[in-house]
XYZ file of C-alpha atoms in Angstrom:
386
model
C 153.301 -61.190 -95.667
C 150.379 -59.952 -94.017
C 149.827 -56.496 -92.160
C 147.617 -56.730 -88.811
C 147.080 -54.239 -86.305
C 148.680 -53.913 -82.819
C 146.461 -53.585 -79.627
C 145.004 -50.534 -79.401
C 147.573 -48.134 -77.872
C 149.610 -48.412 -80.732
C 146.562 -47.880 -83.314
C 147.488 -45.917 -86.094
C 151.291 -45.843 -84.814
C 152.362 -49.045 -85.482
C 151.771 -52.026 -88.089
C 152.878 -55.414 -86.699
C 154.120 -57.125 -89.725
C 153.651 -61.117 -89.905
C 156.380 -63.669 -92.480
C 157.631 -66.636 -92.554
C 161.128 -67.059 -91.639
C 163.029 -70.327 -91.776
C 159.786 -72.718 -91.458
C 158.881 -69.614 -88.169
C 156.415 -66.987 -87.799
C 158.728 -63.705 -87.108
C 156.633 -60.534 -86.154
C 158.163 -57.388 -86.498
C 156.819 -53.831 -85.380
C 156.975 -50.900 -87.939
C 155.688 -47.561 -86.899
C 153.770 -45.551 -89.227
C 153.176 -41.951 -89.841
C 150.110 -40.904 -87.221
C 147.559 -38.569 -89.134
C 145.926 -35.992 -86.874
C 142.455 -34.068 -86.812
C 142.114 -30.290 -86.597
C 142.894 -28.703 -82.982
C 141.528 -25.485 -81.698
C 140.886 -23.053 -78.828
C 138.431 -20.534 -78.384
C 140.095 -16.931 -78.290
C 139.673 -13.373 -77.527
C 140.683 -12.163 -81.048
C 138.740 -12.718 -83.959
C 139.895 -14.443 -87.408
C 140.526 -17.763 -88.728
C 138.808 -17.375 -92.519
C 142.119 -18.076 -94.147
C 142.428 -21.554 -92.351
C 138.998 -22.697 -93.388
C 140.051 -21.560 -97.097
C 143.218 -23.111 -96.739
C 141.332 -26.442 -95.696
C 138.524 -26.114 -98.479
C 135.823 -25.474 -96.391
C 132.862 -22.940 -97.015
C 132.472 -19.968 -95.350
C 134.165 -15.966 -95.188
C 133.065 -14.635 -91.959
C 135.976 -14.366 -89.079
C 135.239 -16.037 -85.608
C 136.662 -16.277 -82.182
C 138.841 -19.953 -83.632
C 141.126 -17.914 -85.145
C 144.395 -20.445 -84.882
C 144.396 -24.461 -85.718
C 147.496 -26.091 -82.821
C 149.037 -28.646 -85.592
C 150.829 -31.877 -84.090
C 149.891 -30.470 -80.237
C 149.717 -32.107 -76.894
C 149.220 -29.238 -75.443
C 146.464 -28.004 -73.894
C 144.750 -24.306 -74.195
C 144.609 -22.112 -70.960
C 143.067 -18.794 -70.589
C 139.627 -17.444 -71.270
C 137.398 -19.017 -72.881
C 139.499 -22.936 -72.401
C 137.625 -26.147 -72.188
C 138.880 -28.984 -70.864
C 140.728 -30.938 -73.961
C 140.796 -28.073 -76.444
C 143.834 -27.367 -77.645
C 144.845 -31.496 -77.796
C 145.584 -33.006 -81.480
C 143.439 -36.391 -81.823
C 144.239 -39.014 -84.622
C 142.169 -38.604 -87.123
C 141.305 -42.198 -87.017
C 140.624 -42.355 -83.436
C 139.253 -38.732 -82.587
C 138.054 -40.232 -79.140
C 141.912 -40.656 -78.705
C 144.358 -37.676 -78.089
C 148.041 -37.450 -79.514
C 149.444 -37.009 -76.111
C 147.802 -40.110 -74.490
C 149.072 -41.692 -77.464
C 152.504 -40.850 -77.178
C 152.403 -41.798 -73.251
C 151.473 -44.872 -73.968
C 155.155 -45.580 -74.891
C 157.201 -42.732 -74.805
C 160.367 -43.674 -75.507
C 159.007 -45.458 -79.144
C 157.307 -42.451 -79.893
C 160.348 -40.137 -79.351
C 163.054 -41.622 -79.403
C 165.049 -42.797 -76.782
C 167.661 -40.282 -77.081
C 165.233 -37.573 -77.229
C 163.259 -39.537 -73.879
C 166.112 -40.095 -72.160
C 167.037 -35.755 -72.117
C 163.418 -34.512 -72.059
C 160.927 -37.349 -70.768
C 157.702 -37.485 -72.422
C 156.934 -34.074 -73.573
C 157.340 -32.816 -77.339
C 158.405 -29.964 -75.865
C 157.262 -27.951 -78.924
C 153.584 -26.562 -80.304
C 153.126 -25.310 -84.188
C 150.114 -22.995 -84.237
C 148.768 -21.577 -87.554
C 147.425 -17.980 -87.190
C 144.645 -16.037 -89.195
C 144.321 -12.469 -87.751
C 141.307 -9.999 -88.309
C 142.106 -7.944 -85.706
C 145.564 -7.001 -83.800
C 146.530 -8.850 -80.925
C 147.310 -7.010 -77.526
C 150.791 -6.297 -77.013
C 152.218 -9.090 -75.412
C 155.216 -10.612 -73.279
C 156.310 -14.283 -72.350
C 158.116 -15.463 -69.394
C 161.967 -17.318 -71.129
C 162.251 -20.551 -68.546
C 163.570 -19.036 -65.982
C 161.176 -16.756 -64.926
C 158.560 -19.526 -65.826
C 159.945 -21.843 -63.589
C 160.319 -18.927 -60.976
C 156.853 -17.751 -61.223
C 154.912 -20.799 -62.177
C 157.185 -23.868 -60.969
C 156.263 -24.516 -64.768
C 159.665 -26.449 -66.773
C 158.747 -23.865 -70.160
C 158.480 -20.583 -70.694
C 157.136 -19.423 -73.775
C 159.794 -18.011 -76.652
C 158.317 -18.516 -80.095
C 158.938 -17.891 -83.238
C 156.823 -16.219 -86.634
C 156.780 -17.554 -90.405
C 153.950 -15.171 -92.361
C 152.191 -17.082 -95.215
C 150.763 -14.093 -96.186
C 148.805 -10.783 -95.969
C 145.114 -9.438 -96.278
C 145.242 -6.245 -96.668
C 142.817 -4.188 -94.004
C 141.395 -0.311 -93.739
C 144.816 0.379 -92.538
C 146.629 -1.154 -95.311
C 149.027 -4.081 -95.137
C 149.458 -5.523 -92.119
C 152.507 -4.913 -89.260
C 153.893 -6.637 -86.499
C 155.155 -4.426 -83.295
C 158.393 -6.119 -81.979
C 160.778 -5.313 -79.533
C 161.350 -1.962 -77.404
C 162.603 1.646 -78.613
C 165.878 2.819 -77.536
C 164.872 5.540 -75.661
C 161.784 3.585 -73.494
C 162.280 2.798 -69.551
C 160.895 0.741 -67.437
C 159.053 3.327 -66.132
C 157.816 4.579 -69.113
C 156.154 1.644 -70.406
C 154.730 1.124 -66.937
C 153.157 4.587 -67.140
C 151.887 3.719 -70.648
C 150.629 0.994 -69.604
C 148.515 2.211 -67.050
C 147.257 5.285 -68.310
C 144.625 2.679 -70.877
C 145.668 4.260 -73.773
C 146.981 1.900 -76.835
C 148.281 3.817 -78.383
C 151.266 5.242 -76.101
C 152.142 1.569 -75.642
C 152.937 0.429 -78.749
C 154.613 4.315 -79.195
C 156.964 2.151 -77.046
C 157.893 -0.296 -79.176
C 159.155 -0.670 -83.583
C 157.065 -0.926 -85.876
C 157.490 -3.185 -88.851
C 155.672 -4.682 -91.783
C 154.599 -8.188 -92.088
C 156.314 -9.390 -95.094
C 155.193 -12.894 -96.813
C 157.418 -15.363 -96.140
C 159.497 -13.402 -93.188
C 160.676 -15.280 -90.507
C 161.298 -13.607 -86.971
C 162.244 -14.878 -83.699
C 160.693 -13.358 -80.714
C 162.498 -14.419 -77.298
C 160.397 -14.201 -74.183
C 160.657 -11.054 -72.110
C 160.380 -9.418 -75.694
C 157.056 -7.101 -76.007
C 155.746 -7.915 -79.505
C 151.963 -7.893 -81.325
C 150.536 -9.206 -84.396
C 148.928 -6.312 -87.093
C 145.221 -6.942 -88.494
C 145.435 -9.188 -91.527
C 148.562 -11.016 -91.213
C 148.559 -15.202 -91.344
C 151.318 -16.973 -90.041
C 152.952 -20.322 -88.796
C 153.666 -19.696 -85.227
C 155.941 -22.577 -83.338
C 156.655 -22.386 -79.919
C 157.552 -23.873 -76.337
C 154.403 -25.753 -75.073
C 153.027 -23.249 -72.978
C 150.069 -21.143 -72.991
C 152.206 -17.967 -70.948
C 150.653 -14.671 -71.746
C 151.270 -11.485 -70.216
C 149.423 -8.446 -71.667
C 150.315 -4.883 -71.849
C 147.026 -3.402 -72.636
C 143.812 -3.454 -70.792
C 141.489 -3.399 -73.470
C 141.334 -5.459 -76.795
C 141.129 -3.876 -80.242
C 137.656 -4.125 -79.913
C 137.010 -2.815 -76.947
C 136.573 -5.734 -74.885
C 138.161 -5.603 -71.107
C 140.965 -7.586 -70.086
C 140.397 -8.810 -66.452
C 144.119 -7.677 -64.010
C 144.234 -11.427 -63.802
C 144.689 -11.833 -67.334
C 147.038 -9.116 -68.059
C 149.461 -10.707 -65.216
C 148.792 -14.711 -65.088
C 148.288 -14.336 -61.157
C 152.143 -12.930 -60.624
C 151.280 -9.273 -59.703
C 152.051 -6.322 -62.153
C 155.897 -5.705 -60.156
C 156.646 -9.076 -61.470
C 155.096 -9.027 -64.747
C 157.107 -5.927 -65.493
C 160.799 -7.393 -64.127
C 160.274 -9.864 -66.817
C 160.515 -7.651 -69.417
C 163.839 -7.144 -71.099
C 165.256 -3.608 -71.392
C 167.285 -1.619 -72.540
C 165.753 -1.584 -75.930
C 166.985 -1.657 -79.332
C 167.465 0.982 -82.286
C 165.748 -0.572 -85.504
C 168.448 -1.925 -87.008
C 169.654 -3.884 -84.001
C 165.816 -5.692 -84.121
C 165.712 -6.707 -87.536
C 169.866 -7.975 -86.966
C 168.789 -9.703 -83.263
C 165.185 -11.509 -84.228
C 164.852 -11.403 -88.256
C 166.020 -14.954 -89.451
C 166.717 -15.262 -93.043
C 165.797 -18.745 -94.399
C 168.444 -20.934 -95.881
C 168.016 -23.068 -99.274
C 169.433 -26.879 -98.958
C 170.648 -27.667 -102.860
C 167.419 -29.045 -104.868
C 167.363 -32.946 -103.985
C 165.515 -35.031 -106.889
C 162.018 -34.221 -107.199
C 161.954 -31.039 -104.020
C 163.556 -29.383 -101.727
C 164.476 -28.467 -98.310
C 164.503 -25.097 -97.320
C 166.024 -24.260 -93.411
C 163.084 -21.638 -91.929
C 164.592 -22.225 -88.109
C 167.561 -24.307 -87.240
C 169.211 -24.747 -83.783
C 172.318 -22.274 -84.186
C 169.623 -19.882 -83.207
C 167.130 -20.919 -80.941
C 168.176 -24.604 -79.472
C 164.043 -25.182 -78.136
C 162.457 -25.635 -81.723
C 163.537 -26.116 -85.571
C 161.523 -25.630 -88.872
C 161.614 -26.063 -92.390
C 159.628 -25.406 -95.432
C 159.468 -28.647 -98.039
C 158.559 -28.008 -101.796
C 158.114 -31.467 -103.725
C 157.238 -31.352 -107.639
C 157.694 -34.965 -108.512
C 158.793 -37.522 -105.899
C 160.802 -36.518 -102.564
C 161.943 -39.340 -100.121
C 162.479 -38.045 -96.288
C 165.137 -40.375 -94.706
C 164.431 -42.024 -91.206
C 165.336 -39.701 -88.089
C 166.141 -40.791 -84.813
C 163.791 -38.090 -82.973
C 159.587 -37.620 -84.119
C 158.834 -34.468 -86.188
C 155.414 -33.083 -86.804
C 154.470 -32.145 -90.868
C 151.316 -30.081 -91.988
C 150.286 -29.160 -95.557
C 150.246 -26.004 -96.689
C 149.574 -26.452 -100.148
C 149.085 -28.995 -103.092
C 148.001 -32.447 -103.528
C 149.679 -35.502 -103.234
C 150.770 -38.910 -101.410
C 153.103 -39.816 -98.552
C 153.898 -43.663 -97.985
C 156.182 -45.226 -95.093
C 156.695 -48.807 -95.504
C 153.134 -50.172 -96.024
C 151.427 -46.548 -94.626
C 150.065 -44.299 -97.381
C 147.755 -41.431 -97.164
C 146.818 -38.858 -99.338
C 147.542 -35.055 -98.652
C 145.861 -31.904 -98.857
C 145.612 -28.286 -97.852
C 145.597 -28.380 -93.758
C 146.324 -32.561 -93.076
C 148.759 -32.750 -90.502
C 150.654 -35.972 -89.218
C 152.780 -36.673 -86.387
C 156.010 -38.852 -87.196
C 157.283 -40.734 -84.690
C 161.380 -41.426 -84.360
C 162.744 -44.223 -86.537
C 159.643 -44.593 -88.794
C 160.524 -45.790 -92.099
C 161.675 -42.844 -94.732
C 158.636 -41.170 -96.243
C 158.028 -40.825 -99.881
C 156.306 -37.294 -101.042
C 154.827 -38.025 -104.403
C 153.613 -34.704 -106.018
C 150.236 -34.611 -107.901
C 150.153 -31.328 -107.956
C 153.086 -28.745 -106.086
C 153.559 -29.520 -102.773
C 154.099 -27.310 -99.939
C 154.758 -28.573 -96.336
C 156.037 -27.577 -92.719
C 158.252 -29.976 -91.016
C 158.971 -28.876 -87.626
C 161.261 -30.272 -84.665
C 160.834 -30.337 -81.025
C 164.256 -29.323 -78.662
C 167.760 -29.854 -79.615
C 168.907 -33.277 -78.647
């Protein structure tokens, strides 16, 4: 038996297995994992040094590339974005994007049931964020508002999973989430128009950014990440971000167009979810407890966010200490290595795994076998529920 590559549009994603059967030749296509390069986009805030450290790269400074986009078919928008920014590229063929590869045969790569329901869009984006400064208070549209104001199919519901925290001048990191009970639309609007960021923050609940915690951010809910947060963010695949501050924490003025994304301030404030909630209500509604599954031979899966909490995406943590097997899935998913070293194989495909490595796994890919050389921790994520 021998293995040869298919024509270019399938390279790095399928192998052609040639074998002799009953005196003839039989050709069988076998799907394989797709190793990806590292995609990023310029952002207005500073950070990124822990992303480079995770990948084993030198340098302790922060810059304006504080995010890595993982298995991304979404192009970055907003200030500083250049054409193609944010799109993942094939590690072995960097001239090609993952989006182009999927478009060559979306049914095969995404799964027949998924394609029938959602078309050729993956419907999900995972980001790695390392914030050296507090991000502006933001709010994102839900799907209905995205269609109404921007004629786009996806809003930007998202979910944070905190990996680590670096202590800054203000102590341990915090997040801001949801409006307080006494905050009215008029009070929030006046706080925004005053230009005083603290007045906007005073309208919101403040929580510690605890390592290992998972927080769901639904469309219409104001939120902000504090300095020092290092997290994974899974979200719908859009870059629709409205800002409730006119100045960044480092003093840069934010143009009106970047605040309201072209819809005007009246429309922007109509997207915000009122009334506010108590701190306990926010915790009960949007802080998501993890659910470890029983250990299996060689490893264990922990559900960080499942479809019962959000139908738009799901995310798991996979810990491997020996040899662990993942079964074939009817839909695609993404894999990202957080820590450790090992090896992944699927049929005739083999690759090493280390911190920062990422792969796209096509639908119906043969089962994966993951072997740990040192304890491995991976993140697996899925698109919308089928």
